[in-house]
GROMACS .gro file of C-alpha atoms in nm:
model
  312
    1UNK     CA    1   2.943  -2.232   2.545
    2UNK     CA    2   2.885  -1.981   2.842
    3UNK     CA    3   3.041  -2.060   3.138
    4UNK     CA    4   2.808  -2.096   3.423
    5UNK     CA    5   2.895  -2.006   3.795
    6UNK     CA    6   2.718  -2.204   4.028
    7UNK     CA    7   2.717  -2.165   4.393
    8UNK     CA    8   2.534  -2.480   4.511
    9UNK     CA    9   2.827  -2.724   4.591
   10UNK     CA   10   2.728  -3.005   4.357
   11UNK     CA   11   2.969  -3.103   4.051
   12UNK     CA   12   2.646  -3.088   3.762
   13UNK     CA   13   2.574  -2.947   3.486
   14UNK     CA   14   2.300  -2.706   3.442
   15UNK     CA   15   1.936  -2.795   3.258
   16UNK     CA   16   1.999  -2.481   3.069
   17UNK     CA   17   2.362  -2.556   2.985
   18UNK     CA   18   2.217  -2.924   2.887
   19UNK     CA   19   1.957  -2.734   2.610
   20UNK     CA   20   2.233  -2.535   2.434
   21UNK     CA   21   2.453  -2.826   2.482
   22UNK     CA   22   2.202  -3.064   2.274
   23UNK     CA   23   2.111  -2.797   1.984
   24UNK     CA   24   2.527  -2.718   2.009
   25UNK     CA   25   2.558  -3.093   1.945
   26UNK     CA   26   2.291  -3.145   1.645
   27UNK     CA   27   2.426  -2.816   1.450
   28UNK     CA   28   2.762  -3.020   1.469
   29UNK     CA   29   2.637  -3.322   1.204
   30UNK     CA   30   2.587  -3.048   0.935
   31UNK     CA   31   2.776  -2.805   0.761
   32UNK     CA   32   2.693  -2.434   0.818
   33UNK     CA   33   3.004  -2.329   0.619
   34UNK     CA   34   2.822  -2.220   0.306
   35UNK     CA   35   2.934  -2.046   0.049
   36UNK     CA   36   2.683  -1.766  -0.117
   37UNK     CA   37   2.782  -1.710  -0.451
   38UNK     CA   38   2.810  -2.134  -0.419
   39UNK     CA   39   2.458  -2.112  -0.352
   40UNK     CA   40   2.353  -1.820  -0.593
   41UNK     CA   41   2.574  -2.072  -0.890
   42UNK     CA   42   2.376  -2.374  -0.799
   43UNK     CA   43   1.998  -2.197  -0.798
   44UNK     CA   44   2.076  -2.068  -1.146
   45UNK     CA   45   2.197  -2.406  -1.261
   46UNK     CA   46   1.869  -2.555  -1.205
   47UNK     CA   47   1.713  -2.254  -1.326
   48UNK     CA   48   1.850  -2.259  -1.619
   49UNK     CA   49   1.821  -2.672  -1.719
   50UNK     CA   50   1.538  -2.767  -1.535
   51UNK     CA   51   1.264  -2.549  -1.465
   52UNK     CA   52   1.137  -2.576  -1.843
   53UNK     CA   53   1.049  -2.913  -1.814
   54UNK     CA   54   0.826  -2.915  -1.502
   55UNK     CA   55   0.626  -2.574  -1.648
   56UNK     CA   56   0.373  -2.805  -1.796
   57UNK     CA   57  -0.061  -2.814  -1.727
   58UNK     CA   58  -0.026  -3.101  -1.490
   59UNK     CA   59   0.249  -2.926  -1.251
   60UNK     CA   60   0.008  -2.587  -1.231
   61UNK     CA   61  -0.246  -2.803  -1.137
   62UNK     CA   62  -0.075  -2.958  -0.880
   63UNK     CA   63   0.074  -2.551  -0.755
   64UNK     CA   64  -0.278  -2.496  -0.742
   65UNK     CA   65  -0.377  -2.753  -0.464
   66UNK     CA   66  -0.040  -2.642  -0.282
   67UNK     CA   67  -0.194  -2.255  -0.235
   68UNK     CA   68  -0.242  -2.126   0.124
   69UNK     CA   69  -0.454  -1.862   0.005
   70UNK     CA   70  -0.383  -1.582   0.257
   71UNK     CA   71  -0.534  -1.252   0.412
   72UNK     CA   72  -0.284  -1.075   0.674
   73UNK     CA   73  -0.456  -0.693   0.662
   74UNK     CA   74  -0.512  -0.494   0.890
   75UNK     CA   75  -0.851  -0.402   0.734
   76UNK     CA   76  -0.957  -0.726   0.757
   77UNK     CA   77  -1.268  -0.829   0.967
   78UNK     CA   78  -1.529  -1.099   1.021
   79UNK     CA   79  -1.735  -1.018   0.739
   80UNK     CA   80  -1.392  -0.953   0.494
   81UNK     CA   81  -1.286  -1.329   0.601
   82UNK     CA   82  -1.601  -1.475   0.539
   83UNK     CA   83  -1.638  -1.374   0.210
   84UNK     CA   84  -1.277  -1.514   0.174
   85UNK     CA   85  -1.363  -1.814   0.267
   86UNK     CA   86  -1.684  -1.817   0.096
   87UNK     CA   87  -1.488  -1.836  -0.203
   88UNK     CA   88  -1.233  -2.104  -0.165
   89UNK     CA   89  -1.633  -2.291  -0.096
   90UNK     CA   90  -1.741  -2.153  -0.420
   91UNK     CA   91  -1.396  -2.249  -0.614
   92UNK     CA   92  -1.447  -2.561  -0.512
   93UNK     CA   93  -1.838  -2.623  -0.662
   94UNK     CA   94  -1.703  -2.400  -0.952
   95UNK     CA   95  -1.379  -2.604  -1.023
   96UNK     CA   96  -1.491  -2.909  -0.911
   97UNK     CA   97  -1.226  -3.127  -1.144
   98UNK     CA   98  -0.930  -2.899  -1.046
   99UNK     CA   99  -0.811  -2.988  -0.683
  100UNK     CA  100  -0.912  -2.785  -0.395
  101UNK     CA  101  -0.662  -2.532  -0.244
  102UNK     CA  102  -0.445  -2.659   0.023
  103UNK     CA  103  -0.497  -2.383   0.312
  104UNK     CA  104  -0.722  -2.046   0.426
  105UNK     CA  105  -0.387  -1.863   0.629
  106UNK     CA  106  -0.573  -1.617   0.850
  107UNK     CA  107  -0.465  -1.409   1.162
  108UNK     CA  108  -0.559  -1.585   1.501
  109UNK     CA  109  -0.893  -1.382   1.598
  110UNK     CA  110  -1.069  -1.498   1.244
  111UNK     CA  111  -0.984  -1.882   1.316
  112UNK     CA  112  -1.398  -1.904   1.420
  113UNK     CA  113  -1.519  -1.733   1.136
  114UNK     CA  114  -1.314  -1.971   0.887
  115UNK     CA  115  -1.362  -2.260   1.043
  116UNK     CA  116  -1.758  -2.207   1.085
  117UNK     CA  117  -1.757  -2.091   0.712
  118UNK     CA  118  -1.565  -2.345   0.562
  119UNK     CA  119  -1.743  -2.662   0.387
  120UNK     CA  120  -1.452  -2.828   0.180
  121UNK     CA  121  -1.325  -3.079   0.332
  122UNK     CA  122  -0.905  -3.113   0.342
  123UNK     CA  123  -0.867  -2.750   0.302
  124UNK     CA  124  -0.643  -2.650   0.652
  125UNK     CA  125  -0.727  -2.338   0.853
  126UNK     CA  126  -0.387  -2.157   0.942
  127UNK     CA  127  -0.313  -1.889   1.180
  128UNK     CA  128  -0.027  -1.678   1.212
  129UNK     CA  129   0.031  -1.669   1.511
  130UNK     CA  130   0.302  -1.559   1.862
  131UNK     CA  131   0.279  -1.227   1.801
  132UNK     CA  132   0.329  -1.232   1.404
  133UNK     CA  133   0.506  -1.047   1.209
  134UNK     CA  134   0.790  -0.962   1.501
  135UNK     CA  135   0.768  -1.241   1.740
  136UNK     CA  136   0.828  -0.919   1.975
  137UNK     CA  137   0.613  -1.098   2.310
  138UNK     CA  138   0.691  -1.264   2.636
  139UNK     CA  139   0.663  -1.683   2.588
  140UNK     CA  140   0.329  -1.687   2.784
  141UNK     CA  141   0.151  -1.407   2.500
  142UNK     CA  142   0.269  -1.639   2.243
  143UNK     CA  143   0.102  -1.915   2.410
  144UNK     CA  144  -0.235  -1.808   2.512
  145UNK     CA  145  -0.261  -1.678   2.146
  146UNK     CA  146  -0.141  -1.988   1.992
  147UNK     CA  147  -0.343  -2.189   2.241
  148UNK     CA  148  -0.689  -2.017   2.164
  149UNK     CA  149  -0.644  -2.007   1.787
  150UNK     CA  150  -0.622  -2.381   1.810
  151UNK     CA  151  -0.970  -2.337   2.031
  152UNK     CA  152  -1.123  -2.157   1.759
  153UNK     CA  153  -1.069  -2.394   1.451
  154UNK     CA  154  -0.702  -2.382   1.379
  155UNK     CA  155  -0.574  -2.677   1.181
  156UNK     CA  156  -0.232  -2.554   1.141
  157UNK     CA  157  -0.019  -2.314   1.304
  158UNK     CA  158   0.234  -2.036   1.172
  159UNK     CA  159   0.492  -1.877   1.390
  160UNK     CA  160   0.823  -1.632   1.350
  161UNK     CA  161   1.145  -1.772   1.524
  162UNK     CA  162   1.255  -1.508   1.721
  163UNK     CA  163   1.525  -1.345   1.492
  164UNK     CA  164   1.638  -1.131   1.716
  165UNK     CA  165   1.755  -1.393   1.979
  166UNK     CA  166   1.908  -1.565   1.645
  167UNK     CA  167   2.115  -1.296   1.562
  168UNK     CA  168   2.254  -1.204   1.925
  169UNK     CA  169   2.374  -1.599   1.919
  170UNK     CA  170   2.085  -1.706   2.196
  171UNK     CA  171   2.011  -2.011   2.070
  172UNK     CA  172   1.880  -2.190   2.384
  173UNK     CA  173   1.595  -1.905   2.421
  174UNK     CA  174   1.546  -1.957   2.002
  175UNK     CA  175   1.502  -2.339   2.027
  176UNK     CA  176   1.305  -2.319   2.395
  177UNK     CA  177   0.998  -2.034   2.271
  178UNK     CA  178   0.951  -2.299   1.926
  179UNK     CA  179   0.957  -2.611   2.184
  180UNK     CA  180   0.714  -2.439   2.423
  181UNK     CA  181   0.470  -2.351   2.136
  182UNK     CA  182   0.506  -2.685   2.003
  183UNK     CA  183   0.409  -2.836   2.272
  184UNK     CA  184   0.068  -2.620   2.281
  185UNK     CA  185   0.034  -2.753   1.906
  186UNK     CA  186   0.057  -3.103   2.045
  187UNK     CA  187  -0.102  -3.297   1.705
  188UNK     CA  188  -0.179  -2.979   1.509
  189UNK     CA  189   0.120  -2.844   1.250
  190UNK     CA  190   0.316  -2.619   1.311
  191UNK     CA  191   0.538  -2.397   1.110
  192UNK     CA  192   0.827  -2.187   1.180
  193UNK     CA  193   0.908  -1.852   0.935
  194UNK     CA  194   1.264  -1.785   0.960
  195UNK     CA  195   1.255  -1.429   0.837
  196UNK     CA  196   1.531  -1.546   0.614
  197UNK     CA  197   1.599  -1.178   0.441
  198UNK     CA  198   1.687  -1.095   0.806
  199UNK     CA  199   1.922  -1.403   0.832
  200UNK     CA  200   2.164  -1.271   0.595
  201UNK     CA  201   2.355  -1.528   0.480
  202UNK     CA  202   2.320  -1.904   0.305
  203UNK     CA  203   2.509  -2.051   0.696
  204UNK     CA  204   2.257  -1.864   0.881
  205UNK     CA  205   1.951  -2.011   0.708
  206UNK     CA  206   2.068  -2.306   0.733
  207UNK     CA  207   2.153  -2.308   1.091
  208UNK     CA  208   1.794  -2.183   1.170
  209UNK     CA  209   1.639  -2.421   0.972
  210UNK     CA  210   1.847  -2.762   1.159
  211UNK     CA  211   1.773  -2.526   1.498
  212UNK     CA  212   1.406  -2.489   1.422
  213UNK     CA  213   1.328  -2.867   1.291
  214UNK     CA  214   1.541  -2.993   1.613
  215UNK     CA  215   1.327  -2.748   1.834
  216UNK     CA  216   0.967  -2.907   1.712
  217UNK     CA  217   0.884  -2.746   1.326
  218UNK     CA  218   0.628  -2.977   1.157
  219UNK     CA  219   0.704  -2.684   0.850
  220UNK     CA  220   0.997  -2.410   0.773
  221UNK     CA  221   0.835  -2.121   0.610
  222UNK     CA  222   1.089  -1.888   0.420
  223UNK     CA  223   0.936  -1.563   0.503
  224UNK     CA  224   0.635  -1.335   0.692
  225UNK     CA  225   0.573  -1.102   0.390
  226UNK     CA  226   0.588  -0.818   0.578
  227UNK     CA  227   0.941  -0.759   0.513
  228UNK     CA  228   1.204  -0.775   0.180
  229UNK     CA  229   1.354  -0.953   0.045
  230UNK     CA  230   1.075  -1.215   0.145
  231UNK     CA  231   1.110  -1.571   0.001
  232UNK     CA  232   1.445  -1.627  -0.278
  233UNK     CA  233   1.529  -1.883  -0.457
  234UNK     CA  234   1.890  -1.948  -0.286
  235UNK     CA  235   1.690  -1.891   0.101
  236UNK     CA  236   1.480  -2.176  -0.033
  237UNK     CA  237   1.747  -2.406  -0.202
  238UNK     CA  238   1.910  -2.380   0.153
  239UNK     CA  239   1.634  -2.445   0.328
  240UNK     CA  240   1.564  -2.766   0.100
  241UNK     CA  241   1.912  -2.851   0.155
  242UNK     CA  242   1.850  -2.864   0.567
  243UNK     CA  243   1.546  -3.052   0.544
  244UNK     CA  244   1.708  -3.306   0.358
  245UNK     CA  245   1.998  -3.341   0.529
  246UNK     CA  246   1.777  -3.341   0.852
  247UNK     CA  247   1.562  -3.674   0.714
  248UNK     CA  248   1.856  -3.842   0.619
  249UNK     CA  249   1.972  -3.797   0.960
  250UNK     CA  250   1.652  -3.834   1.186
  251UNK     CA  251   1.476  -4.011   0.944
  252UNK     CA  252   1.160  -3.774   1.048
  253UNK     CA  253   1.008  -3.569   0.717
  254UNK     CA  254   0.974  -3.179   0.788
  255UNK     CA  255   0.739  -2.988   0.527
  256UNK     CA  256   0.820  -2.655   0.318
  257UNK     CA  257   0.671  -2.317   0.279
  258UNK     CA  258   0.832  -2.043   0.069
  259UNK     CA  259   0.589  -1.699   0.128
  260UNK     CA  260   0.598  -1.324   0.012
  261UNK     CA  261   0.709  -1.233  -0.269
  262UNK     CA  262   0.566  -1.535  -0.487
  263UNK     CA  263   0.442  -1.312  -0.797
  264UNK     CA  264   0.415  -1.514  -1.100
  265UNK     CA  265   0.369  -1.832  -1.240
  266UNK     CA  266   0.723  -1.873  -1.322
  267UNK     CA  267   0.836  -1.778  -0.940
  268UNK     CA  268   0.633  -2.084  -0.828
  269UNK     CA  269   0.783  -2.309  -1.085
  270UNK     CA  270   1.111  -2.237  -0.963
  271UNK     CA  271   1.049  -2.324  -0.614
  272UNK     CA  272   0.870  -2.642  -0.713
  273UNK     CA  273   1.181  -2.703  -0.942
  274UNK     CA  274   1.378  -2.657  -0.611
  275UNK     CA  275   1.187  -2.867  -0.405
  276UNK     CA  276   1.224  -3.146  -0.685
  277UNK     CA  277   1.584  -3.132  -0.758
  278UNK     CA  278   1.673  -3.107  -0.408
  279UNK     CA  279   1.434  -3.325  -0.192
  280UNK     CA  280   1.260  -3.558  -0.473
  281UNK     CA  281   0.877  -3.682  -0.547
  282UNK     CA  282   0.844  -3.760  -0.143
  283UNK     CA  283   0.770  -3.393  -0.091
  284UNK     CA  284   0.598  -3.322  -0.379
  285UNK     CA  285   0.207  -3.303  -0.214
  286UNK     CA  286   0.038  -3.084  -0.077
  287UNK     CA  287   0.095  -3.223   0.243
  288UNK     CA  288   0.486  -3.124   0.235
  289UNK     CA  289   0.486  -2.835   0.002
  290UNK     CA  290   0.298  -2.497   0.058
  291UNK     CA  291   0.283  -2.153  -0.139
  292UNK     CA  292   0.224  -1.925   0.066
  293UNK     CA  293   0.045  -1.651  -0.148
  294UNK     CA  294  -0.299  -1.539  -0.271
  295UNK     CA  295  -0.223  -1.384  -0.603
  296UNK     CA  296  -0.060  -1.666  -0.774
  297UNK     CA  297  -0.407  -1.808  -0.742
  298UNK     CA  298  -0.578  -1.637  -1.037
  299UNK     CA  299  -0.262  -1.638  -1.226
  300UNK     CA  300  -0.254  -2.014  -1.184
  301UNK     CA  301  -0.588  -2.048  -1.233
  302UNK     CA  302  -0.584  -1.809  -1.571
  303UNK     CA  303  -0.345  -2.083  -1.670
  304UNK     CA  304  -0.487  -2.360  -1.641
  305UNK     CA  305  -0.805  -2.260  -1.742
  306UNK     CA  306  -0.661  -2.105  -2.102
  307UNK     CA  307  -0.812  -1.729  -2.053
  308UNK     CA  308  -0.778  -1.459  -1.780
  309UNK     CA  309  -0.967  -1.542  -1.514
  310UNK     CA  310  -0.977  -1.333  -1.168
  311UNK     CA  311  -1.217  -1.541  -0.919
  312UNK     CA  312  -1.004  -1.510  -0.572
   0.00000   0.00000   0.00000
């Protein structure tokens, strides 16, 4: 810990040498000492023995209902997102036996237009959102963003950890911007992309994911999409790992969100493999476990249906 000169007379210690001190002290109940090629061995294991048995009609349908069908362009516009939406309405009358999708993921200035277009109930509106991709913004642009997005219709909120501050070792100013836009969440979700092809290493995600759930995450999300490698198998077997070792320990259940980079039906059996193996039937819902992608859906939906089908 930094050593902090203080001038003021009185024998304390610091708020901001409390905050690091309390992060400091949850990283120490877990191990961050991982071992890649551990990891790497352990992701091909279940590969290899059990993703055979969960690729089956009644697991697609479920991958299905987990979608967060998402539009991050910069061409998009009102109109663009309405017709979006207008089809996750029309799936919906279309498809009426298969279940509906879990989320519309949309950028912060289009919350409105889904949320006045939408008519299914339980799909979530998302919004990236604290200056997304980067995270590159002072605390209070990430907060009036965040704060009128959740104005505007947003059910559920997506933000970046600030990598960079991860990397340099700032942890306190990593855990205090996800507390502070936590607390403009209050009741509504919120989930935290760690960027993890930035992070490196197996210890790294995992330390960001125990920082980030300490901090306030309702969700980890694996990736933006906007940069590669986006969402692995080992980031997300890590990431599984954290959350439940973070349960058993807190006893409070954190959701999961691999994104970018999801491009077939067998890379979304894998990660609900993952998801199984490693946390169990509790977080298999569509509460707790999120795709982030758009064109799995017709490939899912090709699937299940028996013929190719391209409706999203």
């Amino acid at each position: 810990m930094k050593e902090i000169n203080c001038n003021c007379g009185n024998d304390h210690i610091h708020d901001h040498v409390k905050r690091v001190s309390k992060y400091d002290e949850a990283l120490s109940k877990y191990n961050l000492d991982l071992d890649d090629n551990a990891v790497k061995e352990a992701v091909k294991n279940i590969i290899e023995k059990r993703v055979h048995e969960n690729d089956t009609p009644e697991v697609k349908r479920f991958l299905m209902g987990s979608i967060e069908l998402t539009t991050l362009k910069t061409t998009d516009s009102d109109e663009s997102v309405m017709a979006f939406t207008e089809r996750v309405n029309q799936y919906d009358e279309q498809y009426p036996d298969l279940p509906h999708l879990a989320t519309i993921c949309v950028y912060p200035c289009f919350a409105r237009t889904v949320s006045e277009t939408l008519e299914v109930d339980g799909v979530e509106v998302a919004c990236v959102s604290g200056s997304f991709p980067s995270s590159q913004a002072a605390i209070e642009v990430k907060i009036a963003e965040t704060a009128l997005a959740i104005k505007d219709g947003a059910t559920e909120i997506d933000i970046v950890m600030p990598v960079g501050k991860f990397l340099s070792g700032d942890i306190e100013g990593v855990c205090d911007d996800i507390n502070e836009l936590k607390q403009v969440c209050g009741d509504v979700a919120m989930k935290v992309i760690l960027e993890t092809g930035c992070l490196k290493t197996a210890s790294n995600i995992k330390k960001a994911s125990i920082l980030s759930m300490y901090a306030g995450a309702d969700y980890i999300k694996t990736s933006t999409g906007k940069l590669e490698p986006a969402a692995t198998p080992e980031a997300a077997y890590v990431m599984c790992q954290a959350i439940k070792e973070y349960y058993d320990t807190t006893g409070i259940q954190i959701g999961f969100k691999p994104a970018g980079g999801i491009n077939s039906v067998m890379d979304a059996l894998i990660y609900y493999t993952i998801v199984k193996e490693v946390l169990g039937e509790k977080w298999l819902t569509n509460k707790w476990f999120r795709l982030g992608t758009s064109r799995l859906a017709n490939m899912l939906l090709s699937e299940i249906i028996g013929e190719e089908v391209k409706f999203f």
